[in-house]
Amino acid sequence: MRAVQITEHGGPDVLDTVEVDTPSPGPGEVLVRTTAVGVNYIDTYFREGIYRTELPYIPGSEGAGVVESVGEGTPDLVPGDRVAWCQTPGSYAQFVVAPAEALVAVPDGVADDVAASMLLQGLTAHYLITDTHRASGGDTVLITAGAGGVGQLLIQMAVARGFRVITTTSTGSKAQLCRELGAHHVLLYPEATPEKVRELSGGGVEVVFDGVGRDTFDTSLASLGRRGTLVLFGAASGPVPPVDPQRLNAAGSVFLTRPTLGDFIATTEEYRERAAEVMEGLVDGSLVLNVGATFALSDASGAHRALQSRRTTGSITLDPAR
Ligand code: NDP
């Protein structure tokens, strides 16, 4: 099969396309023929070596496809089933072996590329909005990078729960997208100052969801109202340097949390519950997942370059047929 492989950490050029043996499913596992692969920012951290894994490896952790064959002990799945998965290593490939419990059924109305992106980013937006803070409907939240993959879903989920949403982005066309998704105020970075956020929110927001990290952290902290929560969930601009806890006191007894998806889908039950809610939204149309661009599997480096140079909006996928 064709797969993308990394033999050394580095820039997008370390993403090579190679021929490797198609894997076989063991007990409790399923072999899936991929129809679309999800590209996520975390893939760039692994590629660069910010997060470590053994070399060589096939990057990627999510996608969608069709069950090709099943190992022993997977009674609920049969060849031909449409499925999606996340947190499964080796997804930048034409075939993926996944544990049966990682696979969720994809309803007919959900397209392959949407299915390939709905879990990692969808479940992230879901746990961020449901389980990382104490704010409730009517409160104002700030979401950084609202036009991005997680950002677009988070705006919609926040609006649906009655939050007032302020979001930030870098260009006029991205700002337009955020407005179409329901954001109440969209700030381009130069005007996204704590003063402006405090003015729009009447004294500071209840929650900031910050996936940008280093470049926005200070602004995010200074945008919080008293006893607000800064949910730092990513590092698109680089990791945040160590923080003196005294700063949380000075900012108004605020809370700082740095959550990760794995802890919010730690049981199969929780994983499936969150996935079902995301899927329900996609099927009934209350949640829209925009796939901003699709690259050939053999051009995974192009996908990473586009993502890291802020040229993308929404989710990014790879087409394993090309
Ligand atoms: P995005 O589609 O949001 O892409 C990143 C966006 O960040 C860019 O489009 C850009 O938007 C913004 N950005 C701001 N500054 C920079 C910079 N210096 N370099 C690059 N981008 C910058 O990516 P994802 O939706 O895949 O991921 C968003 C964040 O969520 C990432 O940090 C990722 O690691 C994190 N994440 C965290 C999870 C968790 O559980 N903790 C799980 C999944 C994702 P703009 O041009 O509008 O500024």
mmCIF file of C-alpha atoms and ligand atoms in Angstrom:
data_model
loop_
_atom_site.group_PDB
_atom_site.id
_atom_site.type_symbol
_atom_site.label_atom_id
_atom_site.label_comp_id
_atom_site.label_asym_id
_atom_site.label_seq_id
_atom_site.Cartn_x
_atom_site.Cartn_y
_atom_site.Cartn_z
ATOM 1 C CA MET A 1 0.000 0.000 0.000
ATOM 2 C CA ARG A 2 1.005 3.620 -0.336
ATOM 3 C CA ALA A 3 1.712 5.483 2.885
ATOM 4 C CA VAL A 4 3.455 8.587 4.126
ATOM 5 C CA GLN A 5 6.505 7.903 6.238
ATOM 6 C CA ILE A 6 8.791 9.967 8.466
ATOM 7 C CA THR A 7 12.335 8.735 9.020
ATOM 8 C CA GLU A 8 13.644 11.929 10.669
ATOM 9 C CA HIS A 9 12.006 14.893 12.404
ATOM 10 C CA GLY A 10 11.934 18.204 10.572
ATOM 11 C CA GLY A 11 9.986 20.452 8.189
ATOM 12 C CA PRO A 12 7.221 19.341 5.803
ATOM 13 C CA ASP A 13 9.794 17.821 3.402
ATOM 14 C CA VAL A 14 10.403 14.893 5.774
ATOM 15 C CA LEU A 15 6.954 13.563 4.783
ATOM 16 C CA ASP A 16 7.913 10.918 2.178
ATOM 17 C CA THR A 17 5.487 8.798 0.189
ATOM 18 C CA VAL A 18 6.556 5.144 0.199
ATOM 19 C CA GLU A 19 5.260 1.646 -0.591
ATOM 20 C CA VAL A 20 4.937 -0.541 2.516
ATOM 21 C CA ASP A 21 3.285 -3.871 3.305
ATOM 22 C CA THR A 22 -0.430 -3.683 3.997
ATOM 23 C CA PRO A 23 -0.908 -4.472 7.702
ATOM 24 C CA SER A 24 -3.063 -7.363 8.979
ATOM 25 C CA PRO A 25 -5.612 -7.081 11.776
ATOM 26 C CA GLY A 26 -4.912 -9.026 14.972
ATOM 27 C CA PRO A 27 -7.521 -10.061 17.568
ATOM 28 C CA GLY A 28 -9.850 -7.170 18.356
ATOM 29 C CA GLU A 29 -8.572 -5.210 15.354
ATOM 30 C CA VAL A 30 -9.984 -4.230 11.995
ATOM 31 C CA LEU A 31 -8.318 -3.485 8.654
ATOM 32 C CA VAL A 32 -9.862 -0.426 7.010
ATOM 33 C CA ARG A 33 -9.349 0.822 3.450
ATOM 34 C CA THR A 34 -9.120 4.584 3.919
ATOM 35 C CA THR A 35 -11.278 6.867 1.798
ATOM 36 C CA ALA A 36 -10.164 10.131 3.437
ATOM 37 C CA VAL A 37 -7.501 11.054 5.979
ATOM 38 C CA GLY A 38 -7.822 13.873 8.518
ATOM 39 C CA VAL A 39 -4.893 16.292 8.894
ATOM 40 C CA ASN A 40 -4.476 17.939 12.283
ATOM 41 C CA TYR A 41 -2.144 20.457 13.806
ATOM 42 C CA ILE A 42 -0.876 17.820 16.205
ATOM 43 C CA ASP A 43 0.537 15.939 13.191
ATOM 44 C CA THR A 44 2.948 18.848 12.700
ATOM 45 C CA TYR A 45 4.108 18.680 16.349
ATOM 46 C CA PHE A 46 4.939 14.966 15.906
ATOM 47 C CA ARG A 47 6.629 15.653 12.566
ATOM 48 C CA GLU A 48 8.806 18.360 14.122
ATOM 49 C CA GLY A 49 9.647 16.219 17.137
ATOM 50 C CA ILE A 50 7.921 18.519 19.667
ATOM 51 C CA TYR A 51 5.990 15.365 20.568
ATOM 52 C CA ARG A 52 8.189 12.280 20.307
ATOM 53 C CA THR A 53 7.478 8.938 18.735
ATOM 54 C CA GLU A 54 9.720 6.149 17.497
ATOM 55 C CA LEU A 55 11.150 6.555 13.987
ATOM 56 C CA PRO A 56 10.323 5.621 11.296
ATOM 57 C CA TYR A 57 6.573 6.042 11.586
ATOM 58 C CA ILE A 58 3.480 6.693 9.505
ATOM 59 C CA PRO A 59 1.913 9.965 10.721
ATOM 60 C CA GLY A 60 -1.722 10.848 11.219
ATOM 61 C CA SER A 61 -4.300 9.641 13.703
ATOM 62 C CA GLU A 62 -7.720 9.988 12.112
ATOM 63 C CA GLY A 63 -9.626 9.179 8.989
ATOM 64 C CA ALA A 64 -12.604 7.471 7.421
ATOM 65 C CA GLY A 65 -12.928 4.386 5.283
ATOM 66 C CA VAL A 66 -14.523 1.032 4.617
ATOM 67 C CA VAL A 67 -13.919 -2.132 6.635
ATOM 68 C CA GLU A 68 -11.804 -4.494 4.526
ATOM 69 C CA SER A 69 -11.341 -7.410 6.938
ATOM 70 C CA VAL A 70 -11.751 -8.101 10.625
ATOM 71 C CA GLY A 71 -9.668 -9.896 13.245
ATOM 72 C CA GLU A 72 -11.085 -12.296 15.817
ATOM 73 C CA GLY A 73 -13.397 -10.835 18.422
ATOM 74 C CA THR A 74 -14.916 -7.948 16.456
ATOM 75 C CA PRO A 75 -18.525 -9.177 16.119
ATOM 76 C CA ASP A 76 -20.046 -5.749 15.485
ATOM 77 C CA LEU A 77 -18.138 -4.980 12.288
ATOM 78 C CA VAL A 78 -18.270 -6.600 8.846
ATOM 79 C CA PRO A 79 -16.469 -5.877 5.559
ATOM 80 C CA GLY A 80 -18.146 -2.999 3.740
ATOM 81 C CA ASP A 81 -19.097 -1.006 6.879
ATOM 82 C CA ARG A 82 -18.327 2.720 6.655
ATOM 83 C CA VAL A 83 -16.338 3.818 9.687
ATOM 84 C CA ALA A 84 -14.304 6.703 11.075
ATOM 85 C CA TRP A 85 -11.650 6.775 13.791
ATOM 86 C CA CYS A 86 -9.314 9.040 15.699
ATOM 87 C CA GLN A 87 -6.303 8.592 17.960
ATOM 88 C CA THR A 88 -5.152 5.684 15.796
ATOM 89 C CA PRO A 89 -1.513 5.987 14.707
ATOM 90 C CA GLY A 90 -0.532 5.415 11.080
ATOM 91 C CA SER A 91 -3.535 7.037 9.406
ATOM 92 C CA TYR A 92 -1.682 8.721 6.498
ATOM 93 C CA ALA A 93 -2.003 5.481 4.500
ATOM 94 C CA GLN A 94 -4.253 3.594 2.110
ATOM 95 C CA PHE A 95 -4.993 0.972 4.785
ATOM 96 C CA VAL A 96 -5.084 1.323 8.559
ATOM 97 C CA VAL A 97 -5.373 -1.268 11.299
ATOM 98 C CA ALA A 98 -7.506 0.128 14.113
ATOM 99 C CA PRO A 99 -8.743 -1.361 17.386
ATOM 100 C CA ALA A 100 -12.474 -2.112 16.960
ATOM 101 C CA GLU A 101 -13.351 0.195 19.854
ATOM 102 C CA ALA A 102 -11.796 3.168 17.999
ATOM 103 C CA LEU A 103 -14.194 2.783 15.078
ATOM 104 C CA VAL A 104 -17.511 4.588 14.898
ATOM 105 C CA ALA A 105 -20.135 3.917 12.236
ATOM 106 C CA VAL A 106 -20.581 6.689 9.679
ATOM 107 C CA PRO A 107 -24.183 7.435 8.669
ATOM 108 C CA ASP A 108 -25.053 7.635 4.947
ATOM 109 C CA GLY A 109 -25.577 11.386 4.988
ATOM 110 C CA VAL A 110 -22.011 12.142 6.120
ATOM 111 C CA ALA A 111 -19.420 12.481 3.318
ATOM 112 C CA ASP A 112 -16.058 10.714 3.561
ATOM 113 C CA ASP A 113 -14.001 13.886 3.994
ATOM 114 C CA VAL A 114 -16.333 15.200 6.696
ATOM 115 C CA ALA A 115 -16.243 11.818 8.456
ATOM 116 C CA ALA A 116 -12.441 11.876 8.325
ATOM 117 C CA SER A 117 -12.309 15.200 10.202
ATOM 118 C CA MET A 118 -15.287 15.043 12.524
ATOM 119 C CA LEU A 119 -13.754 13.113 15.398
ATOM 120 C CA LEU A 120 -10.472 14.671 16.450
ATOM 121 C CA GLN A 121 -11.630 18.237 15.888
ATOM 122 C CA GLY A 122 -15.304 17.589 16.655
ATOM 123 C CA LEU A 123 -14.669 15.740 19.917
ATOM 124 C CA THR A 124 -12.158 18.404 20.919
ATOM 125 C CA ALA A 125 -14.643 21.222 20.361
ATOM 126 C CA HIS A 126 -17.229 19.134 22.232
ATOM 127 C CA TYR A 127 -15.196 18.483 25.384
ATOM 128 C CA LEU A 128 -13.884 22.059 25.391
ATOM 129 C CA ILE A 129 -17.365 23.517 25.433
ATOM 130 C CA THR A 130 -18.930 20.950 27.782
ATOM 131 C CA ASP A 131 -16.258 20.086 30.324
ATOM 132 C CA THR A 132 -13.451 22.606 30.775
ATOM 133 C CA HIS A 133 -15.105 25.597 32.485
ATOM 134 C CA ARG A 134 -18.055 26.674 34.618
ATOM 135 C CA ALA A 135 -19.627 29.283 32.333
ATOM 136 C CA SER A 136 -23.168 28.934 31.026
ATOM 137 C CA GLY A 137 -25.522 30.383 28.427
ATOM 138 C CA GLY A 138 -25.496 34.174 28.254
ATOM 139 C CA ASP A 139 -21.819 34.372 29.248
ATOM 140 C CA THR A 140 -19.244 35.647 26.786
ATOM 141 C CA VAL A 141 -16.366 33.502 25.543
ATOM 142 C CA LEU A 142 -13.330 34.306 23.422
ATOM 143 C CA ILE A 143 -12.195 31.749 20.845
ATOM 144 C CA THR A 144 -8.843 32.216 19.105
ATOM 145 C CA ALA A 145 -8.385 31.147 15.455
ATOM 146 C CA GLY A 146 -12.134 30.879 14.880
ATOM 147 C CA ALA A 147 -11.773 30.035 11.184
ATOM 148 C CA GLY A 148 -9.616 26.950 11.859
ATOM 149 C CA GLY A 149 -10.666 23.322 12.118
ATOM 150 C CA VAL A 150 -11.428 23.223 15.835
ATOM 151 C CA GLY A 151 -12.325 26.926 15.862
ATOM 152 C CA GLN A 152 -15.217 26.672 13.418
ATOM 153 C CA LEU A 153 -16.818 23.801 15.324
ATOM 154 C CA LEU A 154 -16.270 25.489 18.672
ATOM 155 C CA ILE A 155 -17.965 28.702 17.525
ATOM 156 C CA GLN A 156 -21.029 26.747 16.441
ATOM 157 C CA MET A 157 -21.194 24.666 19.617
ATOM 158 C CA ALA A 158 -20.780 27.775 21.790
ATOM 159 C CA VAL A 159 -23.489 29.700 19.938
ATOM 160 C CA ALA A 160 -25.828 26.696 20.129
ATOM 161 C CA ARG A 161 -25.398 26.688 23.927
ATOM 162 C CA GLY A 162 -26.306 30.357 24.201
ATOM 163 C CA PHE A 163 -22.832 31.846 24.713
ATOM 164 C CA ARG A 164 -21.918 35.226 23.252
ATOM 165 C CA VAL A 165 -18.886 34.557 21.072
ATOM 166 C CA ILE A 166 -15.951 36.818 20.361
ATOM 167 C CA THR A 167 -13.394 35.275 18.033
ATOM 168 C CA THR A 168 -10.086 36.258 16.481
ATOM 169 C CA THR A 169 -8.587 35.565 13.084
ATOM 170 C CA SER A 170 -6.054 36.929 10.623
ATOM 171 C CA THR A 171 -7.853 37.919 7.411
ATOM 172 C CA GLY A 172 -11.078 39.496 6.223
ATOM 173 C CA SER A 173 -12.216 36.365 4.396
ATOM 174 C CA LYS A 174 -11.610 34.200 7.474
ATOM 175 C CA ALA A 175 -13.517 36.790 9.522
ATOM 176 C CA GLN A 176 -16.464 36.472 7.148
ATOM 177 C CA LEU A 177 -16.498 32.695 7.665
ATOM 178 C CA CYS A 178 -16.592 33.175 11.441
ATOM 179 C CA ARG A 179 -19.535 35.549 11.132
ATOM 180 C CA GLU A 180 -21.418 33.066 8.943
ATOM 181 C CA LEU A 181 -20.944 30.452 11.670
ATOM 182 C CA GLY A 182 -22.628 32.735 14.191
ATOM 183 C CA ALA A 183 -19.774 34.536 15.979
ATOM 184 C CA HIS A 184 -21.129 37.758 17.492
ATOM 185 C CA HIS A 185 -17.860 39.723 17.239
ATOM 186 C CA VAL A 186 -14.852 38.943 15.045
ATOM 187 C CA LEU A 187 -11.574 40.709 15.715
ATOM 188 C CA LEU A 188 -8.601 40.754 13.384
ATOM 189 C CA TYR A 189 -5.398 40.342 15.410
ATOM 190 C CA PRO A 190 -4.208 43.956 15.508
ATOM 191 C CA GLU A 191 -7.498 45.030 17.107
ATOM 192 C CA ALA A 192 -7.813 41.903 19.296
ATOM 193 C CA THR A 193 -6.517 43.638 22.397
ATOM 194 C CA PRO A 194 -7.597 42.857 25.972
ATOM 195 C CA GLU A 195 -9.107 46.361 26.129
ATOM 196 C CA LYS A 196 -11.282 45.657 23.091
ATOM 197 C CA VAL A 197 -12.368 42.263 24.425
ATOM 198 C CA ARG A 198 -13.165 43.763 27.826
ATOM 199 C CA GLU A 199 -15.183 46.525 26.172
ATOM 200 C CA LEU A 200 -17.189 44.036 24.066
ATOM 201 C CA SER A 201 -17.812 41.728 27.013
ATOM 202 C CA GLY A 202 -18.561 44.330 29.653
ATOM 203 C CA GLY A 203 -15.438 43.777 31.756
ATOM 204 C CA GLY A 204 -13.836 40.556 30.547
ATOM 205 C CA VAL A 205 -14.918 37.161 29.222
ATOM 206 C CA GLU A 206 -15.859 34.118 31.293
ATOM 207 C CA VAL A 207 -13.749 31.771 29.221
ATOM 208 C CA VAL A 208 -10.982 31.997 26.641
ATOM 209 C CA PHE A 209 -10.417 28.961 24.422
ATOM 210 C CA ASP A 210 -6.870 29.488 23.168
ATOM 211 C CA GLY A 211 -5.428 27.042 20.627
ATOM 212 C CA VAL A 212 -2.815 29.481 19.301
ATOM 213 C CA GLY A 213 -0.594 29.480 22.396
ATOM 214 C CA ARG A 214 2.580 31.525 22.568
ATOM 215 C CA ASP A 215 1.441 34.538 20.508
ATOM 216 C CA THR A 216 -1.952 34.948 22.183
ATOM 217 C CA PHE A 217 -1.461 33.723 25.752
ATOM 218 C CA ASP A 218 -0.859 37.126 27.347
ATOM 219 C CA THR A 219 -3.826 38.696 25.578
ATOM 220 C CA SER A 220 -6.003 35.733 26.511
ATOM 221 C CA LEU A 221 -5.093 36.015 30.190
ATOM 222 C CA ALA A 222 -5.689 39.765 30.229
ATOM 223 C CA SER A 223 -9.078 39.348 28.502
ATOM 224 C CA LEU A 224 -10.604 37.294 31.323
ATOM 225 C CA GLY A 225 -13.099 38.677 33.768
ATOM 226 C CA ARG A 226 -12.794 37.974 37.480
ATOM 227 C CA ARG A 227 -12.655 34.203 38.198
ATOM 228 C CA GLY A 228 -12.740 33.445 34.488
ATOM 229 C CA THR A 229 -11.079 30.396 32.918
ATOM 230 C CA LEU A 230 -8.287 30.282 30.373
ATOM 231 C CA VAL A 231 -8.513 27.002 28.484
ATOM 232 C CA LEU A 232 -5.173 26.693 26.722
ATOM 233 C CA PHE A 233 -5.640 23.795 24.329
ATOM 234 C CA GLY A 234 -2.977 24.203 21.657
ATOM 235 C CA ALA A 235 0.213 25.767 20.430
ATOM 236 C CA ALA A 236 -0.230 26.657 16.750
ATOM 237 C CA SER A 237 2.161 29.599 17.215
ATOM 238 C CA GLY A 238 4.480 27.683 19.551
ATOM 239 C CA PRO A 239 4.413 26.473 23.166
ATOM 240 C CA VAL A 240 3.709 28.945 25.970
ATOM 241 C CA PRO A 241 6.753 29.530 28.225
ATOM 242 C CA PRO A 242 6.446 28.644 31.926
ATOM 243 C CA VAL A 243 3.842 30.730 33.770
ATOM 244 C CA ASP A 244 4.202 32.157 37.280
ATOM 245 C CA PRO A 245 1.015 31.141 39.183
ATOM 246 C CA GLN A 246 0.998 34.597 40.761
ATOM 247 C CA ARG A 247 -0.179 35.925 37.399
ATOM 248 C CA LEU A 248 -3.475 34.079 37.874
ATOM 249 C CA ASN A 249 -4.003 35.934 41.133
ATOM 250 C CA ALA A 250 -3.198 39.308 39.526
ATOM 251 C CA ALA A 251 -5.570 38.586 36.621
ATOM 252 C CA GLY A 252 -8.539 38.264 38.996
ATOM 253 C CA SER A 253 -8.274 34.820 40.638
ATOM 254 C CA VAL A 254 -8.593 33.184 37.247
ATOM 255 C CA PHE A 255 -8.272 29.497 36.398
ATOM 256 C CA LEU A 256 -5.798 28.089 33.895
ATOM 257 C CA THR A 257 -6.225 24.636 32.411
ATOM 258 C CA ARG A 258 -4.301 22.800 29.675
ATOM 259 C CA PRO A 259 -6.553 19.900 28.645
ATOM 260 C CA THR A 260 -5.975 17.156 26.091
ATOM 261 C CA LEU A 261 -8.552 15.123 24.171
ATOM 262 C CA GLY A 262 -7.377 11.729 25.422
ATOM 263 C CA ASP A 263 -8.499 12.530 28.954
ATOM 264 C CA PHE A 264 -12.003 13.406 27.767
ATOM 265 C CA ILE A 265 -12.527 10.217 25.737
ATOM 266 C CA ALA A 266 -10.730 8.000 28.227
ATOM 267 C CA THR A 267 -13.483 5.385 28.193
ATOM 268 C CA THR A 268 -15.130 3.857 25.129
ATOM 269 C CA GLU A 269 -18.460 4.976 26.561
ATOM 270 C CA GLU A 270 -17.443 8.636 26.738
ATOM 271 C CA TYR A 271 -15.830 8.449 23.294
ATOM 272 C CA ARG A 272 -19.006 7.061 21.767
ATOM 273 C CA GLU A 273 -21.294 9.498 23.586
ATOM 274 C CA ARG A 274 -19.344 12.514 22.359
ATOM 275 C CA ALA A 275 -19.046 11.061 18.844
ATOM 276 C CA ALA A 276 -22.788 10.392 18.712
ATOM 277 C CA GLU A 277 -23.566 14.001 19.643
ATOM 278 C CA VAL A 278 -21.179 15.397 17.038
ATOM 279 C CA MET A 279 -22.547 13.041 14.400
ATOM 280 C CA GLU A 280 -26.140 13.902 15.277
ATOM 281 C CA GLY A 281 -25.359 17.577 14.685
ATOM 282 C CA LEU A 282 -23.776 16.842 11.316
ATOM 283 C CA VAL A 283 -26.708 14.698 10.225
ATOM 284 C CA ASP A 284 -29.455 17.110 11.309
ATOM 285 C CA GLY A 285 -27.521 20.074 9.915
ATOM 286 C CA SER A 286 -27.170 21.972 13.193
ATOM 287 C CA LEU A 287 -23.380 21.514 12.985
ATOM 288 C CA VAL A 288 -21.481 22.276 9.792
ATOM 289 C CA LEU A 289 -17.993 20.929 9.222
ATOM 290 C CA ASN A 290 -16.245 22.753 6.382
ATOM 291 C CA VAL A 291 -13.418 20.872 4.691
ATOM 292 C CA GLY A 292 -11.307 23.792 3.505
ATOM 293 C CA ALA A 293 -8.894 21.838 1.300
ATOM 294 C CA THR A 294 -8.048 18.307 0.208
ATOM 295 C CA PHE A 295 -4.516 17.339 -0.787
ATOM 296 C CA ALA A 296 -3.242 14.133 -2.423
ATOM 297 C CA LEU A 297 -1.808 11.654 0.084
ATOM 298 C CA SER A 298 1.440 12.036 -1.857
ATOM 299 C CA ASP A 299 1.327 15.777 -1.121
ATOM 300 C CA ALA A 300 1.027 15.543 2.661
ATOM 301 C CA SER A 301 3.930 17.993 2.822
ATOM 302 C CA GLY A 302 1.800 20.533 0.919
ATOM 303 C CA ALA A 303 -0.997 20.051 3.445
ATOM 304 C CA HIS A 304 1.360 20.659 6.380
ATOM 305 C CA ARG A 305 2.860 23.706 4.705
ATOM 306 C CA ALA A 306 -0.573 25.212 4.084
ATOM 307 C CA LEU A 307 -1.723 24.510 7.657
ATOM 308 C CA GLN A 308 1.364 26.001 9.267
ATOM 309 C CA SER A 309 1.424 29.074 7.059
ATOM 310 C CA ARG A 310 -2.167 29.909 8.085
ATOM 311 C CA ARG A 311 -3.479 29.519 4.539
ATOM 312 C CA THR A 312 -6.200 27.041 5.503
ATOM 313 C CA THR A 313 -9.691 27.339 6.892
ATOM 314 C CA GLY A 314 -11.763 24.574 8.446
ATOM 315 C CA SER A 315 -10.545 20.998 8.266
ATOM 316 C CA ILE A 316 -7.894 19.609 5.911
ATOM 317 C CA THR A 317 -7.954 16.120 4.425
ATOM 318 C CA LEU A 318 -5.760 13.874 2.299
ATOM 319 C CA ASP A 319 -7.098 11.777 -0.581
ATOM 320 C CA PRO A 320 -5.504 8.312 -0.330
ATOM 321 C CA ALA A 321 -6.310 7.555 -3.985
ATOM 322 C CA ARG A 322 -3.895 10.220 -5.201
HETATM 323 P P1 NDP B 1 -6.256 25.213 12.743
HETATM 324 O O1 NDP B 1 -7.041 24.870 11.536
HETATM 325 O O2 NDP B 1 -6.939 26.021 13.798
HETATM 326 O O3 NDP B 1 -4.932 25.940 12.288
HETATM 327 C C1 NDP B 1 -4.222 26.731 13.166
HETATM 328 C C2 NDP B 1 -4.662 28.211 13.091
HETATM 329 O O4 NDP B 1 -4.002 28.902 14.127
HETATM 330 C C3 NDP B 1 -4.214 28.906 11.818
HETATM 331 O O5 NDP B 1 -5.100 28.719 10.731
HETATM 332 C C4 NDP B 1 -4.185 30.349 12.278
HETATM 333 O O6 NDP B 1 -5.463 30.947 12.139
HETATM 334 C C5 NDP B 1 -3.886 30.252 13.772
HETATM 335 N N1 NDP B 1 -2.532 30.773 14.065
HETATM 336 C C6 NDP B 1 -2.268 31.839 14.822
HETATM 337 N N2 NDP B 1 -0.962 32.053 14.893
HETATM 338 C C7 NDP B 1 -0.367 31.110 14.153
HETATM 339 C C8 NDP B 1 0.981 30.819 13.844
HETATM 340 N N3 NDP B 1 1.990 31.572 14.316
HETATM 341 N N4 NDP B 1 1.241 29.766 13.030
HETATM 342 C C9 NDP B 1 0.240 29.003 12.571
HETATM 343 N N5 NDP B 1 -1.070 29.220 12.839
HETATM 344 C C10 NDP B 1 -1.363 30.274 13.643
HETATM 345 O O7 NDP B 1 -5.696 23.862 13.392
HETATM 346 P P2 NDP B 1 -6.501 22.722 14.157
HETATM 347 O O8 NDP B 1 -7.939 23.018 14.158
HETATM 348 O O9 NDP B 1 -6.023 21.411 13.666
HETATM 349 O O10 NDP B 1 -5.944 22.857 15.629
HETATM 350 C C11 NDP B 1 -6.135 24.063 16.368
HETATM 351 C C12 NDP B 1 -5.384 23.957 17.683
HETATM 352 O O11 NDP B 1 -6.028 22.985 18.488
HETATM 353 C C13 NDP B 1 -3.935 23.486 17.523
HETATM 354 O O12 NDP B 1 -3.126 24.217 18.399
HETATM 355 C C14 NDP B 1 -4.004 22.032 17.961
HETATM 356 O O13 NDP B 1 -2.793 21.557 18.454
HETATM 357 C C15 NDP B 1 -5.065 22.118 19.036
HETATM 358 N N6 NDP B 1 -5.722 20.873 19.384
HETATM 359 C C16 NDP B 1 -5.730 20.512 20.702
HETATM 360 C C17 NDP B 1 -6.371 19.410 21.134
HETATM 361 C C18 NDP B 1 -6.443 19.139 22.588
HETATM 362 O O14 NDP B 1 -7.153 18.220 23.019
HETATM 363 N N7 NDP B 1 -5.737 19.871 23.419
HETATM 364 C C19 NDP B 1 -6.986 18.462 20.192
HETATM 365 C C20 NDP B 1 -7.005 18.952 18.813
HETATM 366 C C21 NDP B 1 -6.371 20.124 18.446
HETATM 367 P P3 NDP B 1 -5.552 32.543 11.867
HETATM 368 O O15 NDP B 1 -4.896 32.772 10.535
HETATM 369 O O16 NDP B 1 -7.001 32.802 11.887
HETATM 370 O O17 NDP B 1 -4.800 33.186 12.987
#
